[in-house]
Coordinates of C-alpha atoms in Angstrom, one line a residue:
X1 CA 99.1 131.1 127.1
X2 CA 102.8 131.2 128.0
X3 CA 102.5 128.6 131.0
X4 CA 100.9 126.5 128.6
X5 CA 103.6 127.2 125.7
X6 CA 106.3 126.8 128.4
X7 CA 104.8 123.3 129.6
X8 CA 105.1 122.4 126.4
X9 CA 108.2 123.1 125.7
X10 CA 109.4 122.0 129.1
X11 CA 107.7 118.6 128.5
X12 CA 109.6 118.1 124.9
X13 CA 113.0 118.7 126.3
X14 CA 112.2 116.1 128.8
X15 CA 110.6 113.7 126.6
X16 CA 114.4 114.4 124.2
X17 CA 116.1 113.9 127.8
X18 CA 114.4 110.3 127.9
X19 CA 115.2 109.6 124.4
X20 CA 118.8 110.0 125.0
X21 CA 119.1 107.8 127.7
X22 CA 117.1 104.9 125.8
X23 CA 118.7 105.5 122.7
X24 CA 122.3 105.2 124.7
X25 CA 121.7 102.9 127.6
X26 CA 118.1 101.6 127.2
X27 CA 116.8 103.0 130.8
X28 CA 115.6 107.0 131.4
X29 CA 118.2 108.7 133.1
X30 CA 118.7 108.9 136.4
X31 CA 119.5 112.7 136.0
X32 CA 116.7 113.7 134.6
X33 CA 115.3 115.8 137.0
X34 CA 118.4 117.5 137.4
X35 CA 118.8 118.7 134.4
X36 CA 115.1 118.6 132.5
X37 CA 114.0 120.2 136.1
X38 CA 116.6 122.9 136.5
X39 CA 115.7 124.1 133.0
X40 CA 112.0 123.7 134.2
X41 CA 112.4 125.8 137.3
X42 CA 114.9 128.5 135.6
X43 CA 111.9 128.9 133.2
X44 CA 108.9 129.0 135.3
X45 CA 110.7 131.5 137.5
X46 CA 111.7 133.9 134.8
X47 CA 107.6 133.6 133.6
X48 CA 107.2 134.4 137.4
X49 CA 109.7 137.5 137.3
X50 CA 108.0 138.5 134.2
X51 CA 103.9 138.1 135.1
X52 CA 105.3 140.6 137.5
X53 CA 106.7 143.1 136.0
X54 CA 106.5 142.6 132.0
X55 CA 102.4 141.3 131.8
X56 CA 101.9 142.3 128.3
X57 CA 105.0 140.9 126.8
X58 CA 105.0 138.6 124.2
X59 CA 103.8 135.4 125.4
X60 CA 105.8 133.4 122.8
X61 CA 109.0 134.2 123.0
X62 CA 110.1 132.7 126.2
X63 CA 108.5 129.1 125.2
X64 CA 110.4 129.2 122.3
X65 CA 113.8 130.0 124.1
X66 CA 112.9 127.7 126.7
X67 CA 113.0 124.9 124.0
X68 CA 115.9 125.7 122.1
X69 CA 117.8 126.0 125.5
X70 CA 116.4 122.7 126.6
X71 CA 117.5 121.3 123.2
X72 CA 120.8 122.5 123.6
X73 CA 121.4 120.9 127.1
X74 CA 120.3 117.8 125.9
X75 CA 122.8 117.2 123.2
X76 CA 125.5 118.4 125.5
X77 CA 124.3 115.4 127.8
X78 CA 124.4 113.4 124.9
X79 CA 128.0 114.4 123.8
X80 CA 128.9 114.2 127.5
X81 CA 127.7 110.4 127.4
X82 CA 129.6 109.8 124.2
X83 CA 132.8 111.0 125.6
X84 CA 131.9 109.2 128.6
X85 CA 131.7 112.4 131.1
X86 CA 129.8 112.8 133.9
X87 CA 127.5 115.3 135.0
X88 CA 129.8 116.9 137.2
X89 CA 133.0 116.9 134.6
X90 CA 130.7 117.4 131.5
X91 CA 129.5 119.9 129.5
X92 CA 125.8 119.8 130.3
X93 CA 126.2 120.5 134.0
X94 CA 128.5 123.7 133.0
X95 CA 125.6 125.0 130.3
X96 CA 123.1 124.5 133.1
X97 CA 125.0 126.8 135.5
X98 CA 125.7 129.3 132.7
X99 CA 121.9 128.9 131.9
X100 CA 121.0 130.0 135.8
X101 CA 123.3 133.1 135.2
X102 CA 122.2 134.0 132.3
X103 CA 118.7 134.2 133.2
X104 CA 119.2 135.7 136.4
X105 CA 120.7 138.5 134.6
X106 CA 118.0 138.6 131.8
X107 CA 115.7 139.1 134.9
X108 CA 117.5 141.4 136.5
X109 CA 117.5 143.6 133.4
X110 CA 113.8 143.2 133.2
X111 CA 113.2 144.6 136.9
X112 CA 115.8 147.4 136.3
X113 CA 115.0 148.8 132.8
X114 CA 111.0 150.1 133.5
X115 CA 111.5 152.0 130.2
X116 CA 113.7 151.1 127.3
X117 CA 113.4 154.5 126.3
X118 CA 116.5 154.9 128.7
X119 CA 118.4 153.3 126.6
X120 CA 118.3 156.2 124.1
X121 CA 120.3 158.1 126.5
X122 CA 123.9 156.4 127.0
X123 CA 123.4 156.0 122.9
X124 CA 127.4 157.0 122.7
X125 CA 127.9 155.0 125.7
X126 CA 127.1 151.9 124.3
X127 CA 129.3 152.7 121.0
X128 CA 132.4 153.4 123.3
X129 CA 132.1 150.6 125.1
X130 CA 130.9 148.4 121.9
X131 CA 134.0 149.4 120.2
X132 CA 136.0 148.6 123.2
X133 CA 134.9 145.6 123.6
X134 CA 135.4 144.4 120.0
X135 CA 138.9 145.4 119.8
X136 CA 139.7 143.9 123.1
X137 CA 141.0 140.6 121.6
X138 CA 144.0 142.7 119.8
X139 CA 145.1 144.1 123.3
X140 CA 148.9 142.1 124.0
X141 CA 148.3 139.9 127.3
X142 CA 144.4 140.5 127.2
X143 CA 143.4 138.8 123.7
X144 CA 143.8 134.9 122.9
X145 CA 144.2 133.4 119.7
X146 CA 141.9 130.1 118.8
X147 CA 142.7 127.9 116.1
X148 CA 142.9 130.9 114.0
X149 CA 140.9 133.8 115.3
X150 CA 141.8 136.1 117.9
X151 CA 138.0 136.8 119.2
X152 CA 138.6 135.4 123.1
X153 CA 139.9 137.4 125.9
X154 CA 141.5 135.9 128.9
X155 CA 140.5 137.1 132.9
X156 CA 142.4 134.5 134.9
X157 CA 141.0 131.4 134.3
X158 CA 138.2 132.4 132.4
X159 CA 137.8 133.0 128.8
X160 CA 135.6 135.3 127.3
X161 CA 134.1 136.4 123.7
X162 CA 133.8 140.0 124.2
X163 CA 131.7 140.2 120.6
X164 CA 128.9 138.7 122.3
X165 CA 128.0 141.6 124.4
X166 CA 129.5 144.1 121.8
X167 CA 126.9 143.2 119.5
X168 CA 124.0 144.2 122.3
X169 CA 126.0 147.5 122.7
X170 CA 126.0 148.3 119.2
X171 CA 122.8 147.6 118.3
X172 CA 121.4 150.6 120.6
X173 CA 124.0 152.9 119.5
X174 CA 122.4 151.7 115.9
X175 CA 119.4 152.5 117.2
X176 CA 119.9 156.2 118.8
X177 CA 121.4 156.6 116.0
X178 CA 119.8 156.1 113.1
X179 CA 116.3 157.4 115.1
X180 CA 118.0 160.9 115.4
X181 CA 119.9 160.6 111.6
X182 CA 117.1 158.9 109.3
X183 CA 116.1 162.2 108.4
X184 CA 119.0 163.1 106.7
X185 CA 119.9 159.6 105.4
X186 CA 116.6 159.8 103.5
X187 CA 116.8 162.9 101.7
X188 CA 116.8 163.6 98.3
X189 CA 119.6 162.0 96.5
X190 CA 120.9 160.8 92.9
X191 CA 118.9 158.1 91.3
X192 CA 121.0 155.7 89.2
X193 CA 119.1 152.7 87.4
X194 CA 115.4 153.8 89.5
X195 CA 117.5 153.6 92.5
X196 CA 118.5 156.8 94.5
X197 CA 121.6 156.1 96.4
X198 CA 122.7 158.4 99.1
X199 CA 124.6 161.6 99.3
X200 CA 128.3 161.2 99.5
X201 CA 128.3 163.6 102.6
X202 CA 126.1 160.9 103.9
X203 CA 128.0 158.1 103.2
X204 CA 130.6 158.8 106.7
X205 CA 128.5 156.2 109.2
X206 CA 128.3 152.9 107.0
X207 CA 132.2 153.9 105.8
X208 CA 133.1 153.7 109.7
X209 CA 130.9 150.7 110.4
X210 CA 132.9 149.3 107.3
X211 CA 136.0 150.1 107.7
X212 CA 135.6 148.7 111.7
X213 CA 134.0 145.3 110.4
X214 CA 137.4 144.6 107.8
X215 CA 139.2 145.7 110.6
X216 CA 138.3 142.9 112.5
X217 CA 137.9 140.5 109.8
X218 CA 142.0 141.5 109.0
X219 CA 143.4 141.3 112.3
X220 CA 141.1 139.3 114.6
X221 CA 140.6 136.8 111.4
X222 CA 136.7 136.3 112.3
X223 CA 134.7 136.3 108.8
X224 CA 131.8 135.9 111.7
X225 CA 131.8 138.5 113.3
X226 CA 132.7 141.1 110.6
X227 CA 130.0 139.7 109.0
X228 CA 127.4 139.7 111.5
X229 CA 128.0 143.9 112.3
X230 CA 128.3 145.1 109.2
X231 CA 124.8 143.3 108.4
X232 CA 123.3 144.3 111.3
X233 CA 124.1 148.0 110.9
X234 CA 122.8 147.7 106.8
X235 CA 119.9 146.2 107.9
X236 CA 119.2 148.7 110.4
X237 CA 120.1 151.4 108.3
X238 CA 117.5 149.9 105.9
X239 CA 114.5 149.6 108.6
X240 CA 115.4 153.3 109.5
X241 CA 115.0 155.0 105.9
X242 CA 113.8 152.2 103.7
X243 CA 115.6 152.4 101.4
X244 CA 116.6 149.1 99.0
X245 CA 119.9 151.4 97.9
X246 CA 121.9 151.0 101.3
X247 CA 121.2 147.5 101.6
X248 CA 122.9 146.8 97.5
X249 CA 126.0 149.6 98.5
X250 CA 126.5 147.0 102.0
X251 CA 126.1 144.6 100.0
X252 CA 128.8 145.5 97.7
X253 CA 130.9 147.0 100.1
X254 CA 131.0 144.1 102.5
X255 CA 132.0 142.1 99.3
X256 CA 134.7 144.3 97.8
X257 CA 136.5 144.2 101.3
X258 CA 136.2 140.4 101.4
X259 CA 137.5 140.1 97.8
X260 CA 140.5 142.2 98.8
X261 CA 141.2 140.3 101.8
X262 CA 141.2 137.3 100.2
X263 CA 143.8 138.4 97.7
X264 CA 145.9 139.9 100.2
X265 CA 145.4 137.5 103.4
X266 CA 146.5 134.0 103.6
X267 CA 143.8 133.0 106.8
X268 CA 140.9 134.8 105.0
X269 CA 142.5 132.3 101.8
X270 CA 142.6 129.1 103.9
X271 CA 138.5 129.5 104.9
X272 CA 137.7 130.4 101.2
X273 CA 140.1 127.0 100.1
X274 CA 138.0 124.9 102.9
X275 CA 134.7 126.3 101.5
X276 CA 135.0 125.9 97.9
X277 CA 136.4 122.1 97.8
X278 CA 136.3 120.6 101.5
X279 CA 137.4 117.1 100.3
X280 CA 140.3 118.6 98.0
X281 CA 143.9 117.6 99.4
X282 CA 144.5 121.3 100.1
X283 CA 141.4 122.0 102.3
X284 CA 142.2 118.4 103.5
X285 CA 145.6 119.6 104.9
X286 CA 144.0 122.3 106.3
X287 CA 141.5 120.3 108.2
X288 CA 138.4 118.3 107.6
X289 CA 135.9 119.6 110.1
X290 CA 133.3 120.7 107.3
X291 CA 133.8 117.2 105.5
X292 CA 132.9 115.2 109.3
X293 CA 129.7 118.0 109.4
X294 CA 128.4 117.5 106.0
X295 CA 129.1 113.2 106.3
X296 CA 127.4 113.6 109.5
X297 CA 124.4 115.4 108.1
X298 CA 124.1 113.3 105.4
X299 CA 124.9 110.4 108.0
X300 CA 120.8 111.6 109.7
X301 CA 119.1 111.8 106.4
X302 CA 115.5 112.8 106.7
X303 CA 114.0 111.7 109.7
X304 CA 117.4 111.3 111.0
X305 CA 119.1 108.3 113.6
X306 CA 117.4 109.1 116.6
X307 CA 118.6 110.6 119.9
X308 CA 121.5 108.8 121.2
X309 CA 121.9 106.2 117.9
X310 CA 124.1 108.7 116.1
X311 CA 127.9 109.8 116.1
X312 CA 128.1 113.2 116.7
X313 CA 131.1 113.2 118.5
X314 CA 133.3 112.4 115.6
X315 CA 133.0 116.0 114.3
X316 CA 135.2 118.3 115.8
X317 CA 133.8 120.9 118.2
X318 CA 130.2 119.2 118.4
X319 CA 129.4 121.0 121.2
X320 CA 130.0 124.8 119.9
X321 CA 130.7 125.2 116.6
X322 CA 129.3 122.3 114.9
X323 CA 126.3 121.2 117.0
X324 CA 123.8 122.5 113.8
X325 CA 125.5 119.3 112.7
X326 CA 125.0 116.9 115.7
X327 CA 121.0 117.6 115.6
X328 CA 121.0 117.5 112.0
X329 CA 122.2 113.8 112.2
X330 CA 120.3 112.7 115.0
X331 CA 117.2 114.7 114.3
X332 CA 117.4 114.5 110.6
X333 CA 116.3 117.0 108.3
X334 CA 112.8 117.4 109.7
X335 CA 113.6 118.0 112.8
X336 CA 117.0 120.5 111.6
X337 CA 114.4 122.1 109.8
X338 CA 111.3 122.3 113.0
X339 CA 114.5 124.0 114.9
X340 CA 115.0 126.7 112.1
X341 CA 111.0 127.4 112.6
X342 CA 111.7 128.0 116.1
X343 CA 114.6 130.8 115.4
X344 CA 112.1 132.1 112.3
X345 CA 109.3 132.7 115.2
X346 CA 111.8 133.9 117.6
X347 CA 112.6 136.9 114.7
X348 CA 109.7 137.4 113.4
X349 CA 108.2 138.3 117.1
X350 CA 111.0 140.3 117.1
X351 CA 109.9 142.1 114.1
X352 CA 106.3 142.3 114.8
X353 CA 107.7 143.9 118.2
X354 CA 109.4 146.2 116.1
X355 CA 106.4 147.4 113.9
X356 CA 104.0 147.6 117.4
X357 CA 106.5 150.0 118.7
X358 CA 104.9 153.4 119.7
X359 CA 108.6 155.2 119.3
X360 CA 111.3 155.0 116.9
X361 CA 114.1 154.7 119.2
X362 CA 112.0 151.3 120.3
X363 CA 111.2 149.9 116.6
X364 CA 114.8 150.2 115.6
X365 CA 116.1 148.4 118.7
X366 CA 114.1 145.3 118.0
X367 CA 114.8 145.0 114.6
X368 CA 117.8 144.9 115.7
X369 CA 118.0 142.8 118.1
X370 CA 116.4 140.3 115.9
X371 CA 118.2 140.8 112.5
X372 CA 121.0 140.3 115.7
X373 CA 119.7 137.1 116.0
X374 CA 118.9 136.0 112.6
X375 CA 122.1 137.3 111.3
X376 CA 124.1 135.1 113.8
X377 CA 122.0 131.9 112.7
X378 CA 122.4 132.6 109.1
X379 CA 126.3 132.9 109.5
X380 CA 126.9 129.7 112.2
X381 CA 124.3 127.7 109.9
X382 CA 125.6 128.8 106.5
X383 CA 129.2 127.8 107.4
X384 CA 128.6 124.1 108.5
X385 CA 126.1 123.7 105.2
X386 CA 128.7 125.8 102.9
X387 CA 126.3 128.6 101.8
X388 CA 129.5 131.1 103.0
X389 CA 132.9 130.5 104.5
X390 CA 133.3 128.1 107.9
X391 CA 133.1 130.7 110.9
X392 CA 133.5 130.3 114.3
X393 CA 130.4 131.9 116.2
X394 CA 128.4 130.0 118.2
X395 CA 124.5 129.3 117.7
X396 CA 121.9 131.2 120.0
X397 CA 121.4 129.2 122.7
X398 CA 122.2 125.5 121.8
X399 CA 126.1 125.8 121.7
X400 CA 128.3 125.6 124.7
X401 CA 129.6 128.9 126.1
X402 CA 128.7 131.2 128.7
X403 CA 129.3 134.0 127.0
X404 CA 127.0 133.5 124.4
X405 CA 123.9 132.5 126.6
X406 CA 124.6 135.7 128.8
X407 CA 124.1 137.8 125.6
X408 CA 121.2 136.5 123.6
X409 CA 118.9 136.3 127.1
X410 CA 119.8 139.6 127.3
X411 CA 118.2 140.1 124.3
X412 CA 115.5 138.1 125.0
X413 CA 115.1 140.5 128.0
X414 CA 114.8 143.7 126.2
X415 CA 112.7 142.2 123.2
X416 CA 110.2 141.5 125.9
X417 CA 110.7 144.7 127.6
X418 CA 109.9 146.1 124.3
X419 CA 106.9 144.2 123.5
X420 CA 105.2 144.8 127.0
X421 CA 105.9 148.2 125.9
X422 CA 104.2 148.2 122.8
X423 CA 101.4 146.2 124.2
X424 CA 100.5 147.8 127.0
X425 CA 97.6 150.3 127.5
X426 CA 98.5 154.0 126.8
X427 CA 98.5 155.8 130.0
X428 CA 96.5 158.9 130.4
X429 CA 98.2 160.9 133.2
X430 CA 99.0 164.2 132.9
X431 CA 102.5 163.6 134.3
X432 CA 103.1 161.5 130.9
X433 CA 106.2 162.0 129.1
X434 CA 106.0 160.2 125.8
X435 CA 108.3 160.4 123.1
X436 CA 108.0 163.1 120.5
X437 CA 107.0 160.9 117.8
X438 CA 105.3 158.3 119.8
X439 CA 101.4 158.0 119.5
X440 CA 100.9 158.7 122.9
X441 CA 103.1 162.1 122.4
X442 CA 100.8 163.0 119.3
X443 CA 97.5 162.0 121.6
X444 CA 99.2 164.1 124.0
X445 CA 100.0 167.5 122.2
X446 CA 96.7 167.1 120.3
X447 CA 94.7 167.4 123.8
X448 CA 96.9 170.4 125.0
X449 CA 96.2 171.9 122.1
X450 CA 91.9 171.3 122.1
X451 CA 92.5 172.9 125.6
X452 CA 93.9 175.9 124.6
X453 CA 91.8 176.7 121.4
X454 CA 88.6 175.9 124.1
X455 CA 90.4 178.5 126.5

């Protein structure tokens, strides 16, 4: 089933490869089969890599990132033709490389990581180095500041988003620890309005993970990325105890910090200005990237101008942070919406990952690794359409970067760790050494057991 998903998807990102070219020149490319069959082989070798040692993984999820990496490299060649850049000197070529990397390391993860349950044990590891790694940017001569936000690093002639791979980090130091703490953040506790909220003694993690998330949005000026942890941890926090009450007390935390920011900071003022009135003169002065997004949107309409016919290139940053925007005009609003489904299947075989886990350490990690991803589509997507303040993360695997590609098939590596995992037939050895609250454990401990009453 995923060869046949993955020809598909191979042979839609080369049949979008063919409509750029005759929607820009009128003749297929003459690079098509460097581009639509690099992408081909990358993913036919990772399937390889993974019939090998991850059979019982999900069979959908590579497809589906297969297609919206292929979609991404083929508006890059399309910007690249509008800007008139060549293959070697354009964007498309670079994504392509940093698509090889990132894939190589997804498989290398793959062969290395036999059990994610290994993960559970460098749980403070991860939140060392995760916290390292986001506060990097503020370190004088390491950090570099972008129109705005100070989120990049700088290693010679490389630039870097360290966030990318803190948010990986954190999300199994969420795990490990919410898996060893639910216990205590689901006890007994005061009920106010048919809600019971937590115990103030209890309160300590999601004020840290709070007071770390304003931290960044203060001093690194990224809305983004404050955003994106603080939701992730609250939506964590919620799969681990389920309960509604810690999702309503983020909620209102997240927005009493923004509020108070916004009084207090005149960056965190400027986004808010932009995102309330985009065509006012104030906003205006500030810059009208959001106006060029939404004309171009509305520019596609519903079926949209057609690969190649449009003018994406007229928006600032087409290739990174507004390339929702360059789809949504060329692909309209059916086919903005058919790349939306994709993400929506890409979480929700996250989730269903999640709930086939036989461990809790394993459940939490892939809802978190795909609230990671829905999270990050929710905030890149509800900037260029105004549903929240403009920020300036990149989307999963269409926008340009390297470091962004290097994280989320990384993630795509341990969801399908995870789900061949969860789908895989129980062993029966007696050298098994499940966890304790895994089926296999309980199966386990109830044979010893039989055993020694028989005895």
């Amino acid at each position: 089933m995923e060869l046949l998903l993955l020809a598909l998807a191979i042979g839609i990102t080369a049949l979008a490869y063919v409509q750029v070219g005759l929607g820009t020149a009128r003749a297929v490319p003459t690079n098509i089969l460097t581009l639509a069959g690099g992408m081909a082989g990358i993913a036919l070798l990772f399937h390889v890599v993974l019939w090998w040692r991850a059979r019982y993984a999900d069979p959908v999820i590579l497809p589906v990132v297969t297609l919206l990496n292929g979609l991404g490299l083929v508006m890059l060649h399309r910007l690249d033709i509008a800007k008139d850049r060549g293959l070697a000197s354009g964007v498309a070529g670079r994504q392509l490389m940093w698509t090889a990397l990132a894939v190589a390391v997804a498989m290398v993860v793959l062969v290395v990581l036999r059990d994610h349950r290994r993960l559970r044990r460098v749980t403070w590891t991860c939140a060392a180095l995760g916290f390292m790694m986001l506060l990097s940017p503020l370190v004088p001569g390491l950090g570099m500041s972008n129109y705005g936000s100070r989120i990049w690093i700088s290693l010679g002639p490389f630039s870097f988003q360290p966030g990318e791979i803190a948010k990986i980090l954190l999300t199994i130091f969420f795990a490990g620890y919410l898996v060893s703490a639910r216990d205590a953040l689901s006890q007994a506790s005061p009920k106010v309005l048919g809600l019971r909220f937590p115990r103030v003694r209890d309160l300590g993690p999601i004020l840290m993970v709070w007071g770390l998330s304003i931290l960044i949005l203060v001093f690194e000026k990224d809305l983004g990325s404050s955003l994106l942890f603080f939701g992730l941890f609250v939506a964590m926090l919620y799969a681990a105890t389920q309960r509604l009450s810690w999702i309503l007390l983020g909620l209102g935390m997240f927005a009493a910090g923004a509020f108070t920011a916004w009084r207090l900071f005149g960056h965190v003022q400027q986004r808010v200005t932009m995102w309330l009135d985009p065509f006012s003169p104030e906003a205006l002065a500030i810059s009208d990237q959001v106006p060029l997004g939404l004309m171009g949107m509305a520019n596609g309409g519903l079926l949209g101008t057609g690969l190649g016919r449009g003018r994406p290139d007229l928006t600032y940053f087409a290739e990174s942070d507004f390339i929702v925007p360059s789809f949504a005009e060329e692909l309209g609003l059916v086919g903005f919406m058919a790349m939306m489904v994709l993400y929506a299947v890409l979480v929700q075989r996250g989730l269903r990952i999640a709930l086939g886990s036989r461990d809790g350490f394993g459940t939490l990690l892939a809802a978190g690794l795909a609230f990671a991803v829905a999270l990050q589509v929710f905030v890149v997507v509800g900037g260029v359409t105004r549903v929240i303040p403009l920020t300036g993360l990149t989307t999963p695997f269409l926008s340009a970067g390297g470091s962004s590609l290097l994280a989320n098939w990384t993630i795509v590596a341990l969801l399908l760790r995870l789900s061949h995992d969860a789908r895989s037939p129980i062993p029966l050895g007696e050298g098994e050494a499940p966890d304790d609250d895994s089926p296999a454990a309980r199966a386990s401990a109830l044979a010893r057991s039989t055993r020694e009453v028989a005895a």
